[in-house]
Every structure is written in C-alpha cells, then in structure tokens.
Coordinates of C-alpha atoms and ligand atoms in Angstrom, one line a residue:
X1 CA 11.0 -10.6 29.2
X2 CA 11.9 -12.0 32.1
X3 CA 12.0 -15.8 31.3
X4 CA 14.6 -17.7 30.0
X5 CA 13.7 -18.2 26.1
X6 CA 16.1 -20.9 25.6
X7 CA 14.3 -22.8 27.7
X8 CA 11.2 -23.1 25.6
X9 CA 11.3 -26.2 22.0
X10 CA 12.8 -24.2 19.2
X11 CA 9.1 -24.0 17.1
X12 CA 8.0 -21.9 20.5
X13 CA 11.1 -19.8 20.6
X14 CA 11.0 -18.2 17.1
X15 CA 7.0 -17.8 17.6
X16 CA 7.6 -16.1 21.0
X17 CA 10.1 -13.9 18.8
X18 CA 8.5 -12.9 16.0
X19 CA 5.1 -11.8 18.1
X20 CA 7.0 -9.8 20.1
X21 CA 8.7 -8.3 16.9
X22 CA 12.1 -6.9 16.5
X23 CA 13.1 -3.5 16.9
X24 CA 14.1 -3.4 13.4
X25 CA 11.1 -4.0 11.6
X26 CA 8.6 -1.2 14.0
X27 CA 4.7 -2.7 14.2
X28 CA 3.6 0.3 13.1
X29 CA 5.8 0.6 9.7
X30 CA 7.5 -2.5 9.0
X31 CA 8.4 -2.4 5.3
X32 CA 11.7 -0.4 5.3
X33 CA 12.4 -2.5 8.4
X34 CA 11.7 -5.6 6.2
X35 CA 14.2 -4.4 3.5
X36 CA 16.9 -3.1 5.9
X37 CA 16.8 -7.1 7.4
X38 CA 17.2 -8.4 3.5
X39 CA 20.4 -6.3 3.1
X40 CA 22.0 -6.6 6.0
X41 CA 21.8 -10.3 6.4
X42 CA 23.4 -12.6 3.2
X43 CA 20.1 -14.0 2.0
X44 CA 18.0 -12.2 4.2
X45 CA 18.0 -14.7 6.8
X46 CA 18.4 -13.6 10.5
X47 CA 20.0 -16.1 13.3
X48 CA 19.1 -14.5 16.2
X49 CA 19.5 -17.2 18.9
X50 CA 20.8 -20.9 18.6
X51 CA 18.7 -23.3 16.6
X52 CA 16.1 -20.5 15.2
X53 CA 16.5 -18.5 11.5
X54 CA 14.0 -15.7 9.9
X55 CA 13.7 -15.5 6.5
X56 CA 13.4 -12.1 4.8
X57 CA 14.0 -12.7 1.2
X58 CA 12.0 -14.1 -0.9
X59 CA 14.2 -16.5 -2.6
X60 CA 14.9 -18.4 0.6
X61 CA 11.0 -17.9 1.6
X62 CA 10.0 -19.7 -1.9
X63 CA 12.5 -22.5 -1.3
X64 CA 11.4 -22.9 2.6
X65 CA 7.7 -23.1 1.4
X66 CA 8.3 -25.3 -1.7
X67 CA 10.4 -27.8 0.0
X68 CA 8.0 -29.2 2.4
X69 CA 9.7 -32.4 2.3
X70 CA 13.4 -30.6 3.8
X71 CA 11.1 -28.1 6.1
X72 CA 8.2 -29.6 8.4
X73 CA 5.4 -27.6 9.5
X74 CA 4.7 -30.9 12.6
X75 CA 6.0 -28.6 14.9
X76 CA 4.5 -27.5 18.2
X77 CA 2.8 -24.4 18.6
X78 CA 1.5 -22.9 21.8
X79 CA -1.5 -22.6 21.2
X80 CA -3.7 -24.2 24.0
X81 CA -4.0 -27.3 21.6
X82 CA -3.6 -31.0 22.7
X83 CA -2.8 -32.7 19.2
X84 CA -1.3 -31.3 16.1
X85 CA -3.9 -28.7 14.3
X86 CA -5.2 -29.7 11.0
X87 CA -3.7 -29.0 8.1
X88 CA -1.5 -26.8 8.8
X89 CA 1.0 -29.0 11.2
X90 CA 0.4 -31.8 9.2
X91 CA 3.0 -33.1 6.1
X92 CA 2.3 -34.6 3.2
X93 CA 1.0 -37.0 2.2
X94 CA -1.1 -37.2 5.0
X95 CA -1.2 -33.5 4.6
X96 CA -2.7 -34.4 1.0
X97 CA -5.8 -37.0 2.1
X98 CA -6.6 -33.6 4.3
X99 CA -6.5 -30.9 1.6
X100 CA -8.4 -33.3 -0.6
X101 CA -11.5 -33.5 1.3
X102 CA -11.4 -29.8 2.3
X103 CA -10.1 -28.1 -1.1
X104 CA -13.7 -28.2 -2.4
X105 CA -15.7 -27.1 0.5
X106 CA -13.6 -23.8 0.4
X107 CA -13.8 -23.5 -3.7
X108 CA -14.6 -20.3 -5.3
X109 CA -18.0 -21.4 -6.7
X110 CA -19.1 -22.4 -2.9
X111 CA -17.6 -19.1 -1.3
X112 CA -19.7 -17.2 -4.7
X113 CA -22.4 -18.7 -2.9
X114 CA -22.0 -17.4 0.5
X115 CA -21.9 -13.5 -0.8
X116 CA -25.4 -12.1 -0.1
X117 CA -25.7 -13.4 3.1
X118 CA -21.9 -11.8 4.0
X119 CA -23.3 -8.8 2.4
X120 CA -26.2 -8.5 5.1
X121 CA -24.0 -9.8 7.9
X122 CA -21.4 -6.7 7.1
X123 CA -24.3 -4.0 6.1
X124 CA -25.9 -5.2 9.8
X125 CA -22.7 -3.6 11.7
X126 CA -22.9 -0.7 9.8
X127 CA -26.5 -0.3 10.6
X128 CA -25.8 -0.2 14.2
X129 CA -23.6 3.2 14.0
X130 CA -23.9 5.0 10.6
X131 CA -26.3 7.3 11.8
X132 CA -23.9 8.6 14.5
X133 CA -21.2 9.4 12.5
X134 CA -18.4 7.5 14.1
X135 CA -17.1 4.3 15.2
X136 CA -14.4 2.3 17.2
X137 CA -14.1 0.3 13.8
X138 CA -11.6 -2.5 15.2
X139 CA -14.3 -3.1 17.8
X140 CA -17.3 -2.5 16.3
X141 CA -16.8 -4.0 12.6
X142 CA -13.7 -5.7 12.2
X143 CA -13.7 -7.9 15.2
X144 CA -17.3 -8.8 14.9
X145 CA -17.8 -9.3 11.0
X146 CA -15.4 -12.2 10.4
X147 CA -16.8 -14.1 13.7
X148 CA -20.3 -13.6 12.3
X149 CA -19.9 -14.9 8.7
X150 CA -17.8 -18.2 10.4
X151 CA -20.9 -18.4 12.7
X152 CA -23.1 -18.0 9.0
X153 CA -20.4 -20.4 7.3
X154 CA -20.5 -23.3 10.5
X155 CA -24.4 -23.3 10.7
X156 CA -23.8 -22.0 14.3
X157 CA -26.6 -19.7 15.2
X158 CA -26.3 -15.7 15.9
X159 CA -26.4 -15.7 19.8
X160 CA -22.9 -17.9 19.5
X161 CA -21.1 -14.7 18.6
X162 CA -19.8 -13.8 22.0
X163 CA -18.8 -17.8 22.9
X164 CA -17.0 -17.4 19.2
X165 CA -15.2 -14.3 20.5
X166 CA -14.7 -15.5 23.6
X167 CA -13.1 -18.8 22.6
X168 CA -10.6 -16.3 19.7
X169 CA -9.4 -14.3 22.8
X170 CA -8.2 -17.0 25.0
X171 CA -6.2 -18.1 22.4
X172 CA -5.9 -14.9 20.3
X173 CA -5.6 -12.0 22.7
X174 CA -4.8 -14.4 26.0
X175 CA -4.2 -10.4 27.9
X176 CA -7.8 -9.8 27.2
X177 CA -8.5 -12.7 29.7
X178 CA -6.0 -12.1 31.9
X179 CA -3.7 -8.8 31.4
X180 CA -0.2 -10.1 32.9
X181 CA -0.1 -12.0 29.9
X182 CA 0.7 -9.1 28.1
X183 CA 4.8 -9.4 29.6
X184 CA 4.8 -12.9 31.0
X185 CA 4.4 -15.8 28.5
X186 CA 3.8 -18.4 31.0
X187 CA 0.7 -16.4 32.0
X188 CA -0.2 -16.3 28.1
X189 CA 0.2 -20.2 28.2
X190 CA -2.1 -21.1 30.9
X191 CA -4.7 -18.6 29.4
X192 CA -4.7 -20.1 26.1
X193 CA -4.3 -24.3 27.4
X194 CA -7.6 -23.6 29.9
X195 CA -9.1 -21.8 26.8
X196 CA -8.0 -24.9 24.3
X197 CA -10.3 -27.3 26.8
X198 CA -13.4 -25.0 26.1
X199 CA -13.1 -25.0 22.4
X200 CA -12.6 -29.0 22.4
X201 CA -15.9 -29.2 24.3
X202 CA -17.8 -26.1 22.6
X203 CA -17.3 -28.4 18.8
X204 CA -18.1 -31.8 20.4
X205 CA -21.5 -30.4 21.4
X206 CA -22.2 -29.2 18.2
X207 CA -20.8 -32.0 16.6
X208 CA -23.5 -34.3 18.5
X209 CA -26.1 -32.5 17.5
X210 CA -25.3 -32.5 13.8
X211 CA -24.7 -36.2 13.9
X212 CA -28.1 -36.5 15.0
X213 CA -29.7 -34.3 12.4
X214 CA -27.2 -33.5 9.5
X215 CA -27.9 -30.2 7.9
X216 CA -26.2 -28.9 4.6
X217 CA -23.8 -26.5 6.9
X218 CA -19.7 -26.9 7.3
X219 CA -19.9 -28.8 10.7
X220 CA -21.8 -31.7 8.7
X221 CA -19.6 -31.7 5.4
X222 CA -16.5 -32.2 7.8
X223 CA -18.4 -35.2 9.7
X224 CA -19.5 -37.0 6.1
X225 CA -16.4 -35.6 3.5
X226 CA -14.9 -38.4 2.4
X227 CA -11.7 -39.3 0.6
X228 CA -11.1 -42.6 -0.7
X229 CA -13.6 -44.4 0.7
X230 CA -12.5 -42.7 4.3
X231 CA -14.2 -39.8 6.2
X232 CA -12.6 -38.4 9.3
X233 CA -12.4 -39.1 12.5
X234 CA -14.0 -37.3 15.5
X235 CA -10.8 -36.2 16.8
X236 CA -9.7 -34.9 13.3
X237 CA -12.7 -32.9 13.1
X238 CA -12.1 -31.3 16.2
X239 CA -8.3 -30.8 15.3
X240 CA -9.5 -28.9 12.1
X241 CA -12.6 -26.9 14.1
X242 CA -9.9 -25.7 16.3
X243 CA -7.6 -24.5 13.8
X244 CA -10.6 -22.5 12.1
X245 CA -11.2 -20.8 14.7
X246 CA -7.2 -19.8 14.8
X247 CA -7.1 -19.0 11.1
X248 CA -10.0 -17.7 9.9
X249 CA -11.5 -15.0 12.2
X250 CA -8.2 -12.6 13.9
X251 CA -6.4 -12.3 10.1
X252 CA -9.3 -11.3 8.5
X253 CA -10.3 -8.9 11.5
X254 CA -6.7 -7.9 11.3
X255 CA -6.7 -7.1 7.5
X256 CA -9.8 -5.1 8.1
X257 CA -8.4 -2.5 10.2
X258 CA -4.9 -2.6 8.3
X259 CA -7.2 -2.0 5.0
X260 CA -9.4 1.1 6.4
X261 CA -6.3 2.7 8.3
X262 CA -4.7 2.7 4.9
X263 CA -7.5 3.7 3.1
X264 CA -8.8 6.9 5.7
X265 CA -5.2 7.9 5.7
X266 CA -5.0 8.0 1.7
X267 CA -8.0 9.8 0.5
X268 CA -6.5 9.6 -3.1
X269 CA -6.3 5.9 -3.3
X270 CA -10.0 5.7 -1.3
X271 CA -11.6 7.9 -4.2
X272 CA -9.9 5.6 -6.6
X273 CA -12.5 2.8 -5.6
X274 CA -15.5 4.8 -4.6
X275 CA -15.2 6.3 -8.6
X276 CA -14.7 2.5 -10.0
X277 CA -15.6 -0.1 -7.4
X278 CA -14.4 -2.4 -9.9
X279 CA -11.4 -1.7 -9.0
X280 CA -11.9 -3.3 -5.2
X281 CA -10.6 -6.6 -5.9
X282 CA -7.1 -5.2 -7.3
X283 CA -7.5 -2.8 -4.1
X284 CA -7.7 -6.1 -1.7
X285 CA -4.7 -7.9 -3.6
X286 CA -2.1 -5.1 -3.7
X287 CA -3.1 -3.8 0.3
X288 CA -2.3 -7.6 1.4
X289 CA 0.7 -7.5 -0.4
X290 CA 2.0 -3.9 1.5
X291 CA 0.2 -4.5 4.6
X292 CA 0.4 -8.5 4.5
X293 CA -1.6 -8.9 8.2
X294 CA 0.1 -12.4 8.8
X295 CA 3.4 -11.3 8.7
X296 CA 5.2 -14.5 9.9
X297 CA 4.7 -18.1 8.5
X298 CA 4.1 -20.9 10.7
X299 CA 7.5 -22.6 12.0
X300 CA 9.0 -25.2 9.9
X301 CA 12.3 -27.5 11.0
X302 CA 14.5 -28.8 8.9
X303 CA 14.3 -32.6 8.5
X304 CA 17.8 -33.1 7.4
X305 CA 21.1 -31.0 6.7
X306 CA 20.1 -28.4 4.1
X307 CA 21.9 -25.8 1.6
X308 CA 19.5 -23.1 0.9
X309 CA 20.0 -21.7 -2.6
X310 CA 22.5 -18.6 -1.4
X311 CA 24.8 -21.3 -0.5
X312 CA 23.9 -21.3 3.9
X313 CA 23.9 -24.3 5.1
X314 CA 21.1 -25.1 7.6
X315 CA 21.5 -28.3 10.6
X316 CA 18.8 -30.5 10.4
X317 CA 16.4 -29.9 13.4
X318 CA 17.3 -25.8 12.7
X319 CA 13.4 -24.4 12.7
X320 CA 12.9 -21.4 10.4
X321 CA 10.4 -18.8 10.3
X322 CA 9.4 -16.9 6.6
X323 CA 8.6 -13.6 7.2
X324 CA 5.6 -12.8 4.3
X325 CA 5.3 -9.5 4.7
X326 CA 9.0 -8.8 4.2
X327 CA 8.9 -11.1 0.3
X328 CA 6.0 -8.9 -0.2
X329 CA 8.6 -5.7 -0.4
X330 CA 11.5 -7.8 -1.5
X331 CA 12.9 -5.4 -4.2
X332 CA 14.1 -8.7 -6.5
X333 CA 10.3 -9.3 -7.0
X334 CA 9.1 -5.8 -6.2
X335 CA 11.0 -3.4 -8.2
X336 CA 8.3 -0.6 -7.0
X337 CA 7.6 -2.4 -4.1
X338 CA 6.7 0.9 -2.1
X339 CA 4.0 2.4 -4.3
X340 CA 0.7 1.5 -3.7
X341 CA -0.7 0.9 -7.0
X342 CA -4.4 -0.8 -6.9
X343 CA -4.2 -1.5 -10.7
X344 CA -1.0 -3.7 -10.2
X345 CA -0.5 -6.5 -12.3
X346 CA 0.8 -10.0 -12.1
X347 CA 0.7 -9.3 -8.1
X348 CA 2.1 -12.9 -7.1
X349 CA 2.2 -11.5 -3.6
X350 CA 2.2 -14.4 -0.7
X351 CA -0.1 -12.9 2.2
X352 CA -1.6 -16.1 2.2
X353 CA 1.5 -18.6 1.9
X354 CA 2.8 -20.9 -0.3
X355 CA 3.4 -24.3 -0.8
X356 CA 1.1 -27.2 0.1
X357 CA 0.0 -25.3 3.5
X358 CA -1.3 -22.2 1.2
X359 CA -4.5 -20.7 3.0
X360 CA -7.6 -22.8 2.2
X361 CA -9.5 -20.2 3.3
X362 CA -7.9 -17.5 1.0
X363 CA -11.4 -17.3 -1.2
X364 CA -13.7 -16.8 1.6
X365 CA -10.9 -14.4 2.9
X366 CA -11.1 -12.4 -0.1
X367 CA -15.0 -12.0 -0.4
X368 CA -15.0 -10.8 3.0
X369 CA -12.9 -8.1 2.6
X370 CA -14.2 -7.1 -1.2
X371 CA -17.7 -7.3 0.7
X372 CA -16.8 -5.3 3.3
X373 CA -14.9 -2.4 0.7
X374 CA -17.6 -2.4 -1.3
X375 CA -20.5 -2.4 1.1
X376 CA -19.1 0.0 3.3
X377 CA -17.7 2.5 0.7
X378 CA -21.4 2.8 -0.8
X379 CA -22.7 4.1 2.6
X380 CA -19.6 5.8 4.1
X381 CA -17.7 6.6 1.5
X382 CA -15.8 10.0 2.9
X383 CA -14.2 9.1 6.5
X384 CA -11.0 10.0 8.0
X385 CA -9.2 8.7 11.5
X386 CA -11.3 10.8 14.1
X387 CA -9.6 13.9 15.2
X388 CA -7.8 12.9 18.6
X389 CA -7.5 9.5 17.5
X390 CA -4.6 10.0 14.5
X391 CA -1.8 8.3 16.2
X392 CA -2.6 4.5 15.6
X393 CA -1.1 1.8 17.7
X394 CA 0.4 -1.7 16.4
X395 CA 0.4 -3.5 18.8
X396 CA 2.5 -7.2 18.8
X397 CA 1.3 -10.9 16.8
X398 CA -0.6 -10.3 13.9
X399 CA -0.4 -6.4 12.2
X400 CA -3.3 -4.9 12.9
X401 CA -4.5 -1.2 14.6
X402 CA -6.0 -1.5 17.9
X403 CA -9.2 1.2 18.3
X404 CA -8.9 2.1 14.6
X405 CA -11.4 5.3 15.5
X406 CA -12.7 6.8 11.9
X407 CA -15.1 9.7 11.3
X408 CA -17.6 10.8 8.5
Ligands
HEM501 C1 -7.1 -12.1 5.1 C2 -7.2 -13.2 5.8 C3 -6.3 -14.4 5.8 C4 -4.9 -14.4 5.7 C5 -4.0 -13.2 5.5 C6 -4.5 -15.7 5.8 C7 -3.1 -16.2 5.8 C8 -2.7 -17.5 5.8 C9 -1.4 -17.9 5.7 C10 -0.2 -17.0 5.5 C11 -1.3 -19.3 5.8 C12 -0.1 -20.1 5.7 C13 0.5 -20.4 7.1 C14 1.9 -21.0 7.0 O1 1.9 -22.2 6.5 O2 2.9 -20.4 7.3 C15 -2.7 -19.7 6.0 C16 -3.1 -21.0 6.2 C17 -4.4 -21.4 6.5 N1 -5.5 -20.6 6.5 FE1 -5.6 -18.6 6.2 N2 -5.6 -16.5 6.1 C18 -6.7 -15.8 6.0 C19 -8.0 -16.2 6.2 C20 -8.4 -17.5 6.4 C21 -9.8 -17.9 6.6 C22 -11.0 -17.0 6.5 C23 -9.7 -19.2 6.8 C24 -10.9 -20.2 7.1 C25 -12.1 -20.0 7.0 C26 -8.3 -19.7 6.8 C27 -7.9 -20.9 7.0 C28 -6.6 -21.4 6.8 C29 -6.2 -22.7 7.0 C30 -7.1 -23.9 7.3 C31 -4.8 -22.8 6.7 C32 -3.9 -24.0 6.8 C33 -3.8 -24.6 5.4 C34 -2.9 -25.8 5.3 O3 -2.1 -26.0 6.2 O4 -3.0 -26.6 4.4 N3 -7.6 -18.6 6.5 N4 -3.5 -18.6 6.0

C-alpha cells in the first residue's frame, strides 16, 4: 500500500486494516490464526498502529459490545455515505427511538411470513442451471438470491436486480467498477462516494412514488412507522435504505458461499442434513459460528479513559475493532471450538453482534440461508467443488469464496 495510513481518522484506519487482513489470521483459514492472536497478545487485543486496537478474545469483545456507553459506534466509515448510517452509527438513546420502530418490522412472525415467496425466489436460480450439472455458485446463486428477496422484501420490482447489484458493488466490490481499487484506496473512495450519490437518488425516487400510493411493502412501513407519536424523517429513511443495502445483501451472499464450500468439501457433515433436514437450522447456527462471514465489527471509540476487564487501560478517543470470528473459536467459550458439530448446543455464537447494534436483520438472515440449505439440498443433494476448480480463493473484506465452482 502505497498511501500513508496514518493519514486517514482512526475509524478509517482500522477498517482499511482489517479488510486488507493480517498475515496472521490467512483469508482462506483464519481460525488457528484467530487463536494464535488470543495467545500471543494479553487479552487478545492487538495495537498495531497508534490510536487503533483489535480485539480477539471474547471477554474484551463482550465488554466492548456491552458498554456502548464507553465505546461509540458514531464513527465515520468510508462508505460513500454523506451522514451517519442508521442504526448502526447511531448511540443510544437515539439509537433506541430507531430500534423501536424497526425491531418489529424485522420480527420472527413477519420474516415466517416472507418464506414461500424466498422459497420460489431461491428454487428460480436453481432452475436456471440444474439441468447442466454445474454452476459458478458465488455468481450465479449466492450473489443474486439475497439481492432478490431485498428486492421481494422492499416491494421493488424484479427488473431492479441489476440497479440493486450495481448500487452493492460500488460500495461493496468498488474494483468491480473500477479495478485499481483493488491496491489504491483513494481509488476505492472515489468509487464508492460517486456510487453513495446514486443510491441517495435511486431511494428518493421510490420513496415518491410510495408517498403517493402507500403499499403494505418495507419502503412504506419506514415512511409511516411511528414511535411516540414521531415517524421519521426523509433523510432518516434514506440513512437507513442505505445501510440495507450495506448490510443485508454481501453477508448473506458471503455466508452462502462460506456455507456450500464447507459443506461440498465435507460430504459427511452434507449427508448429515440431506438424512434429517431438521437438522438445517443447527447446521446454519454452528457454520456461522466457524465460518462467521462478518468477521470484524464496526469501529467503536472510546468516549472516555477506559480499563478493560484484563486490567489494559484504553485513552479515550482509542477506536477498537472486535474481531467476531475470532470469539467464535475463543477456547474460554469454545472448549471444542474446532469441531464442526451441527447438533451443538447452547451455541451463543456472535456472527451477528452483540449489544444494542445486534443485527436486526439476523431473522431474515437465517431464513435465507435455512431456505437456501434446504431447497437446494432436496434437488442437488450430492455436489462437490468441480474438478479444476478445488483451490478456492478468499479474497480480502468480508470471508467469502470468489467463483465457488461446484459439480453434481
Ligand atoms: C448472514 C447474514 C448476516 C450477518 C452475518 C450479519 C452480521 C451483522 C453484524 C455482525 C452486525 C453488527 C455490526 C457491529 O455493530 O459491529 C450487524 C448489524 C446489522 N445488520 Fe446484519 N448481518 C446479516 C444479515 C443482515 C440482513 C439480511 C439485514 C437486513 C435486511 C441486516 C441488517 C443489519 C442492520 C440494520 C444492522 C445494524 C443494527 C444496529 O446498529 O442496531 N443484516 N449484522
């Protein structure tokens, strides 16, 4: 990298370094890496430049997460956005009025609701190659699925898919758009802040037309959920839009291809489901807890001079990062933390956070990927990584295999 890191706000720095990864903890198999960081580095916490910290144990993680009122998510990410994104770099108690309105739209009963028609959107992708025995599945299932059930679960119509995917990239997968960005950052920037613009004006539009005719989709709960007696603004709609599109279509694309490499590559644990499919939601749980897809937490800086609970003292203004995926290993919680075991029990894994900024999205999360086990496994159930195609590649930001090939 040939840019001066120190130059960038702290929040940027430690986001910058953890998508780039460290040569300790390897894309491809990061979970000895994660416990190799916990024991060489008293807590588990890494300091690798001035003002930034990692967290690798899950003490300190639990701490960072619970104590939102010593560790602020407000911070700046770069992210092409103009304002703060909503929730998630909001604190309580605004943080509160936010999760209010939205906990119920996101509810388990609502997402039960939402299942057949996920069910037809996944079994629609699988139409279009099952017959010739083989698929790019990153490309042609996990990258599209998620983007169509948001499109399903937004009231946008069908033909939006490519605008949706479109929009993900430039902030996403900014090298798609423009392949320098792949080594310089600034590049990745400019990508990703022209990209931010098109998203702003891609929900306005649609936000017009639903204040003109409501229908019973998202769009319209977000424009008439009210709180107290309050609803939200335009701009607040927009701020929460944009972090939807962010949050809820790469990690569950991601998980997809983390799930089925695991899963082709371990035809012992895939026969496990295909003989009791009852068995898929324990299946989900315990492959986000080894694989855990979102393996960084979003920035948080200290507020005030803090002891953390191994006795390090953190400045206030210090920003730390929580590495998920490296709690989810931590052998204090995860005595067997490296067997694979879909009947586990009492998984309290945290592939989808903790604390207040917990994903709200986690139940819709989990019926797409039980959806997309189950579904597929009835129609493909004996696939491998096509010949040619075993070595997989991880590349950097969130875990996930790039041209996951499989054959059946
Ligand atoms: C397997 C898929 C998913 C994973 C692994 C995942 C993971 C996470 C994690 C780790 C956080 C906490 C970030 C932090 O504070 O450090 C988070 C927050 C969030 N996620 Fe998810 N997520 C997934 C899917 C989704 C989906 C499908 C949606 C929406 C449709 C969504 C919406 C959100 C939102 C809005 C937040 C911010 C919550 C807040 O700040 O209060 N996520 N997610």
């Amino acid at each position: 990298m040939d840019f001066d890191m120190m130059s960038l706000p702290p929040a940027v720095r430690v986001s910058v370094f953890t998508r780039v990864g460290l040569a300790e903890v390897p894309m491809e198999c990061p979970q000895a890496g994660y416990v190799a960081m916990q024991q060489q580095h008293e807590g588990g916490l890494l300091c690798p430049m001035d003002g930034i910290a990692v967290s690798f144990g899950r003490e300190i993680t639990d701490y960072v997460l619970r104590h939102h009122e010593l560790f602020s998510s407000a911070v700046d990410l770069p992210l092409g956005n103009v304002r703060p994104l909503i929730p998630l770099n909001v604190d309580p108690p605004k943080h509160s009025k936010y999760r209010k309105i939205l906990d119920p739209l996101f509810a388990p009963k609502r997402m039960d609701a939402m299942e057949a028609d996920i069910a037809e959107r996944a079994n629609k992708f699988i139409d279009e190659f099952i017959e010739r025995g083989e698929c790019n599945f990153t490309e042609q299932f996990a990258e599209l699925f998620p983007s169509a059930v948001f499109l399903g679960l937004m009231g946008l119509p069908w033909e939006e898919l490519h605008t949706m995917l479109h929009l993900r990239d430039g902030i996403l997968h900014p090298e798609k758009i423009d392949p320098a960005a792949v080594t310089d950052p600034l590049v990745s920037f400019a990508v990703m802040n022209a990209t931010g613009q098109e998203i702003y004006a891609f929900f306005n539009e649609h936000l017009d037309a639903r204040e003109a005719n409501p229908t019973s989709d998202m769009l319209t709960h977000f424009i008439t959920a009210e709180v107290d007696g309050e609803s939200m603004t335009r701009e607040e709609v927009l701020d929460l839009c944009y972090l939807f599109l962010i949050a809820g279509l790469d990690t569950v694309s991601d998980s997809l291809t983390c799930l089925f490499a695991f899963l082709a590559q371990h035809p012992e644990h895939r026969q496990q489901i295909i003989d009791d499919p009852a068995l898929i939601p324990g299946a989900v749980e315990e492959l986000l807890r080894w694989e855990t897809p979102v393996a960084y937490g979003v920035p948080r800086e200290a507020t005030q001079d803090v002891t953390l609970p191994n006795g390090v003292q953190v400045p206030k203004g210090m920003v730390i990062t929580v590495a998920y995926g490296a709690s989810n290993v931590d052998p204090g919680e995860y005595p067997d933390g490296f067997d694979v075991r879909f009947d586990r029990e009492n998984n309290r894994h945290i592939a989808f956070g903790g604390g207040v900024h917990r994903c709200l999205g986690s139940h819709l999360a989990r019926r797409e990927l039980r959806i997309a086990l189950a579904e597929w496994h009835k129609r493909i159930p004996q696939y491998a990584l096509k010949p040619g195609h075993e070595q997989l590649e991880f590349p950097q930001g969130l875990r996930h295999v790039k041209d996951l090939t499989l054959s059946w």
